[in-house]
PDB file of C-alpha atoms in Angstrom:
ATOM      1  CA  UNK A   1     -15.990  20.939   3.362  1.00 44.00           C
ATOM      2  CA  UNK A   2     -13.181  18.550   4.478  1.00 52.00           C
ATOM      3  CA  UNK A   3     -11.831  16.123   2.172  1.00 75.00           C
ATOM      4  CA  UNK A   4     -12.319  12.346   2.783  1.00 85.00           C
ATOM      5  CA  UNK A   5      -9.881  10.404   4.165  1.00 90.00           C
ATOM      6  CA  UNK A   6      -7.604   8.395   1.699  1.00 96.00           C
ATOM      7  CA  UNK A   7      -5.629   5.914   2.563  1.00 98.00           C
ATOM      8  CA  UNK A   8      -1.580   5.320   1.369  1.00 98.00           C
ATOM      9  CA  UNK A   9      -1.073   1.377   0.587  1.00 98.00           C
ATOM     10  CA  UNK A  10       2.242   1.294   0.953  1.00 98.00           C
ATOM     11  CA  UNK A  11       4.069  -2.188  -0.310  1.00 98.00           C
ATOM     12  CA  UNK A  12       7.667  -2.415   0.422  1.00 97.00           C
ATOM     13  CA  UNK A  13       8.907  -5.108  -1.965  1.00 97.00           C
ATOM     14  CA  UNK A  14      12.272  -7.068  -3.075  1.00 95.00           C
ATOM     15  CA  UNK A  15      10.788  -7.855  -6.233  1.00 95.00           C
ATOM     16  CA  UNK A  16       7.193  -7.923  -6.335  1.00 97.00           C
ATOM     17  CA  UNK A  17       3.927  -9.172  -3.601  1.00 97.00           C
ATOM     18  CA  UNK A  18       4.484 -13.205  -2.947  1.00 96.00           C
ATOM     19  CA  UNK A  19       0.106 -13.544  -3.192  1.00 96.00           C
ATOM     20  CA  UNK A  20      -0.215 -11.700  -6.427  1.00 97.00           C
ATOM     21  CA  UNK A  21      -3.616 -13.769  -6.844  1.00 97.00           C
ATOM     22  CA  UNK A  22      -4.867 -12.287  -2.967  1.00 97.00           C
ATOM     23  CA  UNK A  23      -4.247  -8.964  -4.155  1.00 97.00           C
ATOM     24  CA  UNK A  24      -4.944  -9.235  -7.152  1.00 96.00           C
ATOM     25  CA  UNK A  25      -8.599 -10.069  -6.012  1.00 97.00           C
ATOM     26  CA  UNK A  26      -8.474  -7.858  -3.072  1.00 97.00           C
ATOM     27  CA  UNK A  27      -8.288  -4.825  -5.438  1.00 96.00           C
ATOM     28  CA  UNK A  28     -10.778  -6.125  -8.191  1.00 95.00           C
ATOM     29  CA  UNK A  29     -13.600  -6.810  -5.796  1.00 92.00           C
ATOM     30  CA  UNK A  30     -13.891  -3.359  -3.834  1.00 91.00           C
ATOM     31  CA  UNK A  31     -15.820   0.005  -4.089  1.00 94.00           C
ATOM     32  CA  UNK A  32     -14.039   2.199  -2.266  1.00 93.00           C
ATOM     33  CA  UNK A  33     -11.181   4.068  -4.301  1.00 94.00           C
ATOM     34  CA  UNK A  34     -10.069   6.571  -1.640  1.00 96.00           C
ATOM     35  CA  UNK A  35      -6.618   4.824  -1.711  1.00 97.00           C
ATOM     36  CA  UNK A  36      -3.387   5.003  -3.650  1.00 98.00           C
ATOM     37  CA  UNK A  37      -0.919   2.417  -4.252  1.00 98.00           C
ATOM     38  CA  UNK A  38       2.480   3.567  -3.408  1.00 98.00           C
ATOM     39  CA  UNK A  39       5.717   1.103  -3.949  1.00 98.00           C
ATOM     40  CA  UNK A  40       9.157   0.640  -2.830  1.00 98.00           C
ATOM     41  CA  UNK A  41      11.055  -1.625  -4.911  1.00 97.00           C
ATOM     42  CA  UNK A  42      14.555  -2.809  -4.297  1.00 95.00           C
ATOM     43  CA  UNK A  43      15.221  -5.079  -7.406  1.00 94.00           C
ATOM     44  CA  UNK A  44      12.316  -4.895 -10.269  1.00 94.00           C
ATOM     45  CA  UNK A  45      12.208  -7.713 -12.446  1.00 95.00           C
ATOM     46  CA  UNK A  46      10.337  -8.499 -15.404  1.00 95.00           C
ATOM     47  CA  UNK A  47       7.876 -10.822 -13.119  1.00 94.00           C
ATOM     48  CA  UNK A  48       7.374  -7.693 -10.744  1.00 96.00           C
ATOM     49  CA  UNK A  49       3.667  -6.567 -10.596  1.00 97.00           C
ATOM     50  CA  UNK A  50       2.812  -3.874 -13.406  1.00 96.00           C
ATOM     51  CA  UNK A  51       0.557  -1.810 -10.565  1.00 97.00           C
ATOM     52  CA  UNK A  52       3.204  -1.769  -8.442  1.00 97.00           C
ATOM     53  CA  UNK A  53       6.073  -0.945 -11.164  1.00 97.00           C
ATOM     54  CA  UNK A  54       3.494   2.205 -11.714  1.00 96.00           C
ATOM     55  CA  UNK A  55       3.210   3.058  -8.252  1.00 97.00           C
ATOM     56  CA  UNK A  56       7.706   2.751  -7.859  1.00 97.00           C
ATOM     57  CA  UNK A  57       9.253   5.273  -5.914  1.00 97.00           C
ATOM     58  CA  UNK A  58      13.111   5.609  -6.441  1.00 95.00           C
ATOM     59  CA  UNK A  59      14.561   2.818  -4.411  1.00 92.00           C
ATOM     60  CA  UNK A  60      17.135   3.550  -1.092  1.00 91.00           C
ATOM     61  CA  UNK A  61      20.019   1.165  -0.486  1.00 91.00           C
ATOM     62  CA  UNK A  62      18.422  -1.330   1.850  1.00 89.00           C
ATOM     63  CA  UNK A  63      19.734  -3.759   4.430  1.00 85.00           C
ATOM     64  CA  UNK A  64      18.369  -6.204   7.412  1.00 78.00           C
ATOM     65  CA  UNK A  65      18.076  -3.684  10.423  1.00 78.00           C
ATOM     66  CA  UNK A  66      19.595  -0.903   8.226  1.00 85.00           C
ATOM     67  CA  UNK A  67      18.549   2.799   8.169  1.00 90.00           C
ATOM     68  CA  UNK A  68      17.813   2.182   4.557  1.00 92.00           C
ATOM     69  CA  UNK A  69      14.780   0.214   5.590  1.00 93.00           C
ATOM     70  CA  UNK A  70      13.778   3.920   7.116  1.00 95.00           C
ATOM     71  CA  UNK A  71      14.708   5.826   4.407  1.00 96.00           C
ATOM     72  CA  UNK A  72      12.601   3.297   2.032  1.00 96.00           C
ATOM     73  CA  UNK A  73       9.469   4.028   4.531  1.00 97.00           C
ATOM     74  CA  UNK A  74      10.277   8.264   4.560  1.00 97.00           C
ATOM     75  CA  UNK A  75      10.319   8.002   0.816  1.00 97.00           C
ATOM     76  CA  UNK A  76       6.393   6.595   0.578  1.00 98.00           C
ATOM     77  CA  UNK A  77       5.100   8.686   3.031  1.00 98.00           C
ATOM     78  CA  UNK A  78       6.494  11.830   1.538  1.00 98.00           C
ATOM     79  CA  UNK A  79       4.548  10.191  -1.571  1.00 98.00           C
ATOM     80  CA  UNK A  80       1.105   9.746   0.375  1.00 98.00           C
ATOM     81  CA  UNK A  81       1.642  13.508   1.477  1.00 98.00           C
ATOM     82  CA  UNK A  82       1.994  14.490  -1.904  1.00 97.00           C
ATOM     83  CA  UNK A  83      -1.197  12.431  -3.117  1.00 97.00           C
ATOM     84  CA  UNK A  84      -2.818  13.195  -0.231  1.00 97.00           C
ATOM     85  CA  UNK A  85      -3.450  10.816   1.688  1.00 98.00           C
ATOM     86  CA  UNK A  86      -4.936  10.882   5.578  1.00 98.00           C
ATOM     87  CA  UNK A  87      -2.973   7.497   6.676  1.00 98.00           C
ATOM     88  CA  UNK A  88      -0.365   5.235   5.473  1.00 98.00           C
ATOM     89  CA  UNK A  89      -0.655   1.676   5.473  1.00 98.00           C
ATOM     90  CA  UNK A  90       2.760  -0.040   5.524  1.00 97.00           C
ATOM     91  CA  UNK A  91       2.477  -3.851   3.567  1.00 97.00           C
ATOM     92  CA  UNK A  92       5.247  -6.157   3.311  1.00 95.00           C
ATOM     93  CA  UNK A  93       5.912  -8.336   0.007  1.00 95.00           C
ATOM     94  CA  UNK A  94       4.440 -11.505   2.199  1.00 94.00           C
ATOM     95  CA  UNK A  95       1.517  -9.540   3.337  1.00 96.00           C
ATOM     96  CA  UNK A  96      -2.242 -11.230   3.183  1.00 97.00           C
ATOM     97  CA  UNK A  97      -5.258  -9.035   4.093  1.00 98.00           C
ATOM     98  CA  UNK A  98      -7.532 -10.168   5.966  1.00 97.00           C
ATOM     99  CA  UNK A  99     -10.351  -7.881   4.806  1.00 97.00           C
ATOM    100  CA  UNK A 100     -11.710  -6.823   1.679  1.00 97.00           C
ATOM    101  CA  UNK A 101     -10.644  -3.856   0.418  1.00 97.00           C
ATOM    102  CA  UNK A 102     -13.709  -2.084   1.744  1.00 97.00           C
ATOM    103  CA  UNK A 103     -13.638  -3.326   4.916  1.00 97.00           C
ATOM    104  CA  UNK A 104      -9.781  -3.029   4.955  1.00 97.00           C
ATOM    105  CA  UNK A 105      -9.879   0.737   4.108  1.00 97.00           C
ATOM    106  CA  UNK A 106     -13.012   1.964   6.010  1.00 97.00           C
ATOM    107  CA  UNK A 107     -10.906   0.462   9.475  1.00 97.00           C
ATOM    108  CA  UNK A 108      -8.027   2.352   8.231  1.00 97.00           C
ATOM    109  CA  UNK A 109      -9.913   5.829   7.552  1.00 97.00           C
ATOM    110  CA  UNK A 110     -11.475   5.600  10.820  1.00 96.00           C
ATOM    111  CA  UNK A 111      -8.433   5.767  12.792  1.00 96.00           C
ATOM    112  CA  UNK A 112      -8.069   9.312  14.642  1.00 97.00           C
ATOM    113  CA  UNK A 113      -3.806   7.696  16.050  1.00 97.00           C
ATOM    114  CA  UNK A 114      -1.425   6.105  14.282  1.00 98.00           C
ATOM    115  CA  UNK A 115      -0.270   2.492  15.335  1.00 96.00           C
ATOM    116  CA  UNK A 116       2.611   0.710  16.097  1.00 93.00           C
ATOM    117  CA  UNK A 117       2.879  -2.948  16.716  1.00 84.00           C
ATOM    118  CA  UNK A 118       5.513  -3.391  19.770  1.00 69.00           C
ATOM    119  CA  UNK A 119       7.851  -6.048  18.835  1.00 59.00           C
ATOM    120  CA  UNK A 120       9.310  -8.010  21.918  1.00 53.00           C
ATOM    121  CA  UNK A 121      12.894  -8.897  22.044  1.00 42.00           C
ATOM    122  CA  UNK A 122      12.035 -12.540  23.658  1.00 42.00           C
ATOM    123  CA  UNK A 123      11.437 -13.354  19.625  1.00 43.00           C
ATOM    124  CA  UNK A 124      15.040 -12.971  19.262  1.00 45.00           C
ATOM    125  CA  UNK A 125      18.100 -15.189  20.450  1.00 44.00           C
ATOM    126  CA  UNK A 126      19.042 -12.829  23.672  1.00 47.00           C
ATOM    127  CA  UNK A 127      22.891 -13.764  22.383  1.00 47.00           C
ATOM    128  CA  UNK A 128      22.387 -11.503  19.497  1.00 44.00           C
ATOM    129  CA  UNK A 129      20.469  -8.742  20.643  1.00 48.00           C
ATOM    130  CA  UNK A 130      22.024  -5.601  22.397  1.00 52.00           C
ATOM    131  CA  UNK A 131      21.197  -6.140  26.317  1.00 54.00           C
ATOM    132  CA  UNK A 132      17.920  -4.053  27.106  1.00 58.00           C
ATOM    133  CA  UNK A 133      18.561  -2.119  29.890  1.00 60.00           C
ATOM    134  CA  UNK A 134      21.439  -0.705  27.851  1.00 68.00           C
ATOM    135  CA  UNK A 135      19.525   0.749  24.740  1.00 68.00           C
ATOM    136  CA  UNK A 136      16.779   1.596  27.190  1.00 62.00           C
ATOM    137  CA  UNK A 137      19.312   4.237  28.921  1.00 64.00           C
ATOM    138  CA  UNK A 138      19.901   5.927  25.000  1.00 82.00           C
ATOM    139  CA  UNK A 139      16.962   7.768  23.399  1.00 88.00           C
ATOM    140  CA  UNK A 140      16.144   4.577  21.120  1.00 88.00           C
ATOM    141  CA  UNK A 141      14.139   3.051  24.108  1.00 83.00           C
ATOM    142  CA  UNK A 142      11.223   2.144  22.130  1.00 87.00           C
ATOM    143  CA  UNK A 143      11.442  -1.199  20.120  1.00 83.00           C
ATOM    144  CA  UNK A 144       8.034  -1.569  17.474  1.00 87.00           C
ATOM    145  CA  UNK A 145       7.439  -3.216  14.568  1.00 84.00           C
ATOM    146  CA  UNK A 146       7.931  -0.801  11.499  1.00 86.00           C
ATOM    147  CA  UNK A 147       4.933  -2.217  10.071  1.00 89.00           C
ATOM    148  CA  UNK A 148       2.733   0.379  11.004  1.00 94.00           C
ATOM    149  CA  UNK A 149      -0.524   2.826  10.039  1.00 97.00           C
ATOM    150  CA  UNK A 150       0.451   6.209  10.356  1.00 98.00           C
ATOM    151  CA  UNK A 151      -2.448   9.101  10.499  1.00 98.00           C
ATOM    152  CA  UNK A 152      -1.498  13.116   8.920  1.00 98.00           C
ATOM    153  CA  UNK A 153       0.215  14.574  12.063  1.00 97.00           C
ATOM    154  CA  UNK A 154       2.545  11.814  12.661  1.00 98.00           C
ATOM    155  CA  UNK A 155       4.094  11.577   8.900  1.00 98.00           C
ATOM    156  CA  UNK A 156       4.692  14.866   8.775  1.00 98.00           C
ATOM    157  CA  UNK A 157       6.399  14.366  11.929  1.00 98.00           C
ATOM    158  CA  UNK A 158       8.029  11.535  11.105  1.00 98.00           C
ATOM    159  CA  UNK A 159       9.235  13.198   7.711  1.00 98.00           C
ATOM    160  CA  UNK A 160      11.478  15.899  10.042  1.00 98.00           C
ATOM    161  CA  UNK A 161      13.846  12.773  10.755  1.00 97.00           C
ATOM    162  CA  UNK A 162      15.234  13.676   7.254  1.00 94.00           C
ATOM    163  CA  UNK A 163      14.365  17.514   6.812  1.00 95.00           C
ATOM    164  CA  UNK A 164      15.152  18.931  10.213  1.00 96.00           C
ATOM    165  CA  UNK A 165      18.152  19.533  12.008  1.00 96.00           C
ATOM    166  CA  UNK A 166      16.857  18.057  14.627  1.00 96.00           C
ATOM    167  CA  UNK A 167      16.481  14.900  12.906  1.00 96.00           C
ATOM    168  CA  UNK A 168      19.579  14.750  11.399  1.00 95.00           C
ATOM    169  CA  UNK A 169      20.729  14.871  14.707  1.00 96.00           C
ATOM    170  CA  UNK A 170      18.819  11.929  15.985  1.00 95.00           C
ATOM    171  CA  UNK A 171      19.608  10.053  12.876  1.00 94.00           C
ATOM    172  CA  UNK A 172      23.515  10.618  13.490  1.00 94.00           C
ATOM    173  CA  UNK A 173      23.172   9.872  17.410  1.00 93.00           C
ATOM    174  CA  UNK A 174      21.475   6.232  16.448  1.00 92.00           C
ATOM    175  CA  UNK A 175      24.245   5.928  13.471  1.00 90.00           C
ATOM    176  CA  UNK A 176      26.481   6.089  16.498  1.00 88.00           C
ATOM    177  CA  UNK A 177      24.241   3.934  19.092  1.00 86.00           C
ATOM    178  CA  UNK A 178      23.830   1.143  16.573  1.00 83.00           C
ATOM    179  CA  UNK A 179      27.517   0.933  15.248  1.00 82.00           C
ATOM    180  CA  UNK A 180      28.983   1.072  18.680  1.00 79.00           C
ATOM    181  CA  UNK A 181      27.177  -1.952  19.981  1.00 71.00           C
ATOM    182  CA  UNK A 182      27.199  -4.229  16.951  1.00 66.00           C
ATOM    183  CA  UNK A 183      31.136  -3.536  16.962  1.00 62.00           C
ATOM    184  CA  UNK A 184      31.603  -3.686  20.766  1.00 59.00           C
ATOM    185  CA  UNK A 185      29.482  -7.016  21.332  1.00 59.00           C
ATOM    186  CA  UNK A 186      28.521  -8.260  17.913  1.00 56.00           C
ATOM    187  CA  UNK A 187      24.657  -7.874  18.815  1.00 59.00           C
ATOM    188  CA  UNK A 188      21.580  -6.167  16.947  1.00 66.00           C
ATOM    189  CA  UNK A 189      19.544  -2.989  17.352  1.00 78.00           C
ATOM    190  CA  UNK A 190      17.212  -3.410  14.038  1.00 83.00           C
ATOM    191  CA  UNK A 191      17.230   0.625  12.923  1.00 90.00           C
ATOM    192  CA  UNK A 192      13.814   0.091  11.445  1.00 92.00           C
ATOM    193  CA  UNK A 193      12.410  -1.102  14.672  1.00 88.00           C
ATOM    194  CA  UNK A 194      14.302   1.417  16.839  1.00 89.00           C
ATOM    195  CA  UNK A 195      14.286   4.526  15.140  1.00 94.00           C
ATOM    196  CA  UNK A 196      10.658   5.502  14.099  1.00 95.00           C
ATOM    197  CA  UNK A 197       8.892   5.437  17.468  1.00 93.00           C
ATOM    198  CA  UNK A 198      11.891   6.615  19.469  1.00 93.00           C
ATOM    199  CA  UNK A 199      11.775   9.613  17.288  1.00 96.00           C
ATOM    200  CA  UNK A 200       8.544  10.589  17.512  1.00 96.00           C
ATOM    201  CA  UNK A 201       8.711  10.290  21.260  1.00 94.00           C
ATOM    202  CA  UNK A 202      11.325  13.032  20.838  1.00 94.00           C
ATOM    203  CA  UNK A 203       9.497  15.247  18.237  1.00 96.00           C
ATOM    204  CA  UNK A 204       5.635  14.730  19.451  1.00 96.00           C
ATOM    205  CA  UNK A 205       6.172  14.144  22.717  1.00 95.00           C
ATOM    206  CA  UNK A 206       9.201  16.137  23.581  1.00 93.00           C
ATOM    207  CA  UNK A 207      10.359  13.045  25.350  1.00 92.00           C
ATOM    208  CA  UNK A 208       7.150  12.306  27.282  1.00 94.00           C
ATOM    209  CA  UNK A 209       4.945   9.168  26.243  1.00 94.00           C
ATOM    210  CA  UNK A 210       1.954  10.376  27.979  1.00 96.00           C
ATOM    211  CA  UNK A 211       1.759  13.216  24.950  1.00 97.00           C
ATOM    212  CA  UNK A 212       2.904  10.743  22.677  1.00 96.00           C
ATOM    213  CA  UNK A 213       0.201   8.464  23.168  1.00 96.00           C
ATOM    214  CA  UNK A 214      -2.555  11.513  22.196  1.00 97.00           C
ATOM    215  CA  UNK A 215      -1.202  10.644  18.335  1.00 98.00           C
ATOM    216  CA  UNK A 216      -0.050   6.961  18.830  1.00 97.00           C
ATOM    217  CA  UNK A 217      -1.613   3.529  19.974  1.00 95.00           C
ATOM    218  CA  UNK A 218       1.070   1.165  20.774  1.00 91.00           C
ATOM    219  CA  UNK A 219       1.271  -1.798  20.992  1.00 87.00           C
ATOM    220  CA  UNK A 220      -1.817  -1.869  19.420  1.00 91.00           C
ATOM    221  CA  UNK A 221      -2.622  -4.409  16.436  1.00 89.00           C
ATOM    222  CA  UNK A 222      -1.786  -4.004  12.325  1.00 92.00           C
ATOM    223  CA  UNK A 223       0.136  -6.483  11.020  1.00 92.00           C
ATOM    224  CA  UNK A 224       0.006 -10.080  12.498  1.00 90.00           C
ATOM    225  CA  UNK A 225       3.112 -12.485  12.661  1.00 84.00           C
ATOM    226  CA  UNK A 226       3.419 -15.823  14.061  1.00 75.00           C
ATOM    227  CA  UNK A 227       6.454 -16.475  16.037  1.00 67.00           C
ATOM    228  CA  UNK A 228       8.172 -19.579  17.448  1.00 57.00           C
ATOM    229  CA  UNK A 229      10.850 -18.782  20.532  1.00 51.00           C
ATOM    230  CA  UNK A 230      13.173 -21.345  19.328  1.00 47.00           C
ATOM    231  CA  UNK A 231      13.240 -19.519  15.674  1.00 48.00           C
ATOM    232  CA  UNK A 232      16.044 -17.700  14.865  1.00 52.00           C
ATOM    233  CA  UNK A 233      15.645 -13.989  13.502  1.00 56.00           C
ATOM    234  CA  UNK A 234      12.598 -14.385  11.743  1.00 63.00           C
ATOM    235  CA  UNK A 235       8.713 -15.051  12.152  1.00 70.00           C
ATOM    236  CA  UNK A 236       8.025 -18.692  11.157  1.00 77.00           C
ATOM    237  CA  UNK A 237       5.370 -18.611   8.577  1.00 86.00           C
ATOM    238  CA  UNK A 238       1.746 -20.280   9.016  1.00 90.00           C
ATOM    239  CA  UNK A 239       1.158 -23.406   8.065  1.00 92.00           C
ATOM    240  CA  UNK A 240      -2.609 -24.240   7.755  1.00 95.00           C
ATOM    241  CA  UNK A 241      -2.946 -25.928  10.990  1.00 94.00           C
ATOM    242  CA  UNK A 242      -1.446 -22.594  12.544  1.00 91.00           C
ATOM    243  CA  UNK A 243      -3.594 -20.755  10.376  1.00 95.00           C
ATOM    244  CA  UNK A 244      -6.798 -22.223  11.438  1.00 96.00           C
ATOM    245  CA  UNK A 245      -6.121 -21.664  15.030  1.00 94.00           C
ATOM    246  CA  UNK A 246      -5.555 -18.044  14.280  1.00 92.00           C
ATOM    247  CA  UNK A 247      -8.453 -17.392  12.524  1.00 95.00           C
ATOM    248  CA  UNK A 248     -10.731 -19.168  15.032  1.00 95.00           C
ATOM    249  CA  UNK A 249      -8.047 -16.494  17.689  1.00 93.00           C
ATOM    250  CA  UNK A 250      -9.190 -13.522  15.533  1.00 93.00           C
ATOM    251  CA  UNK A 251     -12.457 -14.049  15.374  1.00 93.00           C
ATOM    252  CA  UNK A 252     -13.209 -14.948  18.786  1.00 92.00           C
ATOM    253  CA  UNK A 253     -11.452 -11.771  20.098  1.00 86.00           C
ATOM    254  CA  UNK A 254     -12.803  -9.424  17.425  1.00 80.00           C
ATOM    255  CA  UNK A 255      -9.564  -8.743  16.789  1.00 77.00           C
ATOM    256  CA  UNK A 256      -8.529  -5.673  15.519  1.00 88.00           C
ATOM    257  CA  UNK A 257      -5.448  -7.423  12.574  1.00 94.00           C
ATOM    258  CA  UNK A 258      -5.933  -5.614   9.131  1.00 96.00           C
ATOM    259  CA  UNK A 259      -2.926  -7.706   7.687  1.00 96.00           C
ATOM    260  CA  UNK A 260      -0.528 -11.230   8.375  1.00 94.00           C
ATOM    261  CA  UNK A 261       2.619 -11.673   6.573  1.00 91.00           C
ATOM    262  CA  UNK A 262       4.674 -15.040   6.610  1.00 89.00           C
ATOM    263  CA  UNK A 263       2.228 -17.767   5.162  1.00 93.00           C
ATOM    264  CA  UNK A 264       3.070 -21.326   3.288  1.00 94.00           C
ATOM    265  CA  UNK A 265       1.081 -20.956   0.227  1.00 94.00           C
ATOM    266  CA  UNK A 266      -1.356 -24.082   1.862  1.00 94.00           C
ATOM    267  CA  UNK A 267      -2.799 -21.646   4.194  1.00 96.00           C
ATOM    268  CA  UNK A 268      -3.123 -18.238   2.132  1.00 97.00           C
ATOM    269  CA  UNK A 269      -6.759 -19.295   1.242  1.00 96.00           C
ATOM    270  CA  UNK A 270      -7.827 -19.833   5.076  1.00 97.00           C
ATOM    271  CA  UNK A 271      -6.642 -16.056   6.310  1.00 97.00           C
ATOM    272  CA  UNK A 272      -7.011 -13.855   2.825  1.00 98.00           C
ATOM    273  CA  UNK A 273     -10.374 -12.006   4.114  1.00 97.00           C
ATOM    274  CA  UNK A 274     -10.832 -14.124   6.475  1.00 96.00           C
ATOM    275  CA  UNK A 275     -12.490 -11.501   8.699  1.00 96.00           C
ATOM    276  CA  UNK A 276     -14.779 -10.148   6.186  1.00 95.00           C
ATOM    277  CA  UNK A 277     -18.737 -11.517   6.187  1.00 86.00           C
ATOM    278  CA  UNK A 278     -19.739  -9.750   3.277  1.00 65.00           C
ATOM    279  CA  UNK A 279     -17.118  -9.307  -0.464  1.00 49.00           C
ATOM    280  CA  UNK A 280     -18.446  -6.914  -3.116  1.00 43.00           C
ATOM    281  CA  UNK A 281     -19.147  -8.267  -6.539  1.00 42.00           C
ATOM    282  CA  UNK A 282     -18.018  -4.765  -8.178  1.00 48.00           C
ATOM    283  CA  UNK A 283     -14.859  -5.732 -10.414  1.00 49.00           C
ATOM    284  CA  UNK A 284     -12.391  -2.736 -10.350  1.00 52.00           C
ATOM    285  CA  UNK A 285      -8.404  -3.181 -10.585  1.00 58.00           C
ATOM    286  CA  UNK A 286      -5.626  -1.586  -9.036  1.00 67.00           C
ATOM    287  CA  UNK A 287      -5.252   1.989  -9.827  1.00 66.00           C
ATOM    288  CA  UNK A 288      -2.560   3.125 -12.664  1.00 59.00           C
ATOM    289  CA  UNK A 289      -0.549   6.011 -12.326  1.00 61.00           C
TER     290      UNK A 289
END
């Protein structure tokens, strides 16, 4: 008999979730506990959520755009392959569900591909990103989010960027890509946006995307941001007018969002579960190691 799916919630944090209270509910009001909580920390505090201080993995050095923001992701998957766990949810600290937990997980589980949101470089000021057409000639061609959902296959594949000599070697040939044109032209190439998809192109689909695309949907919807084009480099978060709109956006559509990060505490109320019909009155709490 196979085993059911379980499902790796994955929070990389500075310090701790910015919506304790969302979460906080979002755990106590499900029935489903095929999941495990699984935490990357980068500065615990005393005001850092106990279930997450329970669910720490040791910390990597991490950076904006830096291949520590990688590493941090490799270490919690190798931690939902050793729980085992069928998929890996990545969450950010500003994360909000939009479903219950039930809901939430039973979306996840069914998932036979990983996803990847795409993440297009028009958010950016084109002055400080690396011109296109010149990372698209190097073997980090594809730009997605790194908040992702990966399935079995693809974090053991994903793993080999650490493990495997051939990953080693992809790791050093971005080092180099990276370095060269933030020192040449003072520009960006975000390693956590350029590195995981462009590798698995290389290790799943042996550098074709039509065999990539039998183990990954992308661009295909996870995590939800809201961007403006005169921003600088990052999302601007909701406010509740914004918020509104999106919800009525999401639910016309049917959309597919499990998660939004970057919300002013006004608007948290209108998207946490905001896709849900139905919340269980079952109280549970996170899971303790």
């Amino acid at each position: 008999m196979s085993k059911k799916p379980k499902v790796g919630l994955c929070f990389l944090v500075y310090h701790g979730v910015k919506h304790p209270e969302v979460w906080e509910k979002f755990f106590r009001e499900g029935t489903d506990n095929d999941y495990e909580i699984i935490a990357h920390i980068k500065k615990p505090t005393k005001d850092t959520q106990p279930w997450l201080k329970s669910a720490r993995v040791r910390s990597a050095r991490t950076g904006h755009c830096e291949f520590g923001l990688v590493s941090a992701h490799l270490k919690m998957v190798r931690q939902c392959l050793a729980l085992g766990c069928s998929h890996c949810l990545l969450i950010s600290q500003d994360c909000v569900p939009l479903w219950t937990r039930d809901d939430l997980l039973k979306r996840v589980k069914r998932m036979t591909k990983s996803r990847f949101c795409n993440v297009n470089g028009a958010e950016y000021p084109q002055e400080l990103l690396a011109p296109e057409q010149d990372v698209a000639a190097t073997k980090l061609r594809y730009h997605a989010s790194q908040w992702s959902i990966l399935t079995k296959p693809v974090m053991e594949a994903y793993l080999t960027l650490e493990t495997s000599a051939e990953g080693r070697a992809f790791r050093s040939y971005s080092y180099r890509i990276i370095r060269t044109h933030l020192a040449a032209e003072e520009v960006y190439i975000c390693a956590d946006e350029r590195i995981p998809l462009s590798y698995l192109l290389q290790k799943l689909g042996r550098g074709k995307e039509s065999v990539l695309r039998r183990y990954i949907d992308f661009p295909a919807p996870t995590t939800y941001v809201h961007w403006f084009e005169t921003n600088d480099m990052s999302p601007t978060p909701m406010n509740a007018t914004v918020a509104k709109k999106n919800v009525a956006k999401w639910k016309r559509g049917k959309a597919e969002w499990l998660l939004t990060r970057k919300v002013y505490p006004s608007a948290v109320h209108i998207v946490a579960f905001c896709l849900s019909k139905q919340r269980s009155t079952k109280k549970s709490s996170p899971k303790k190691k």
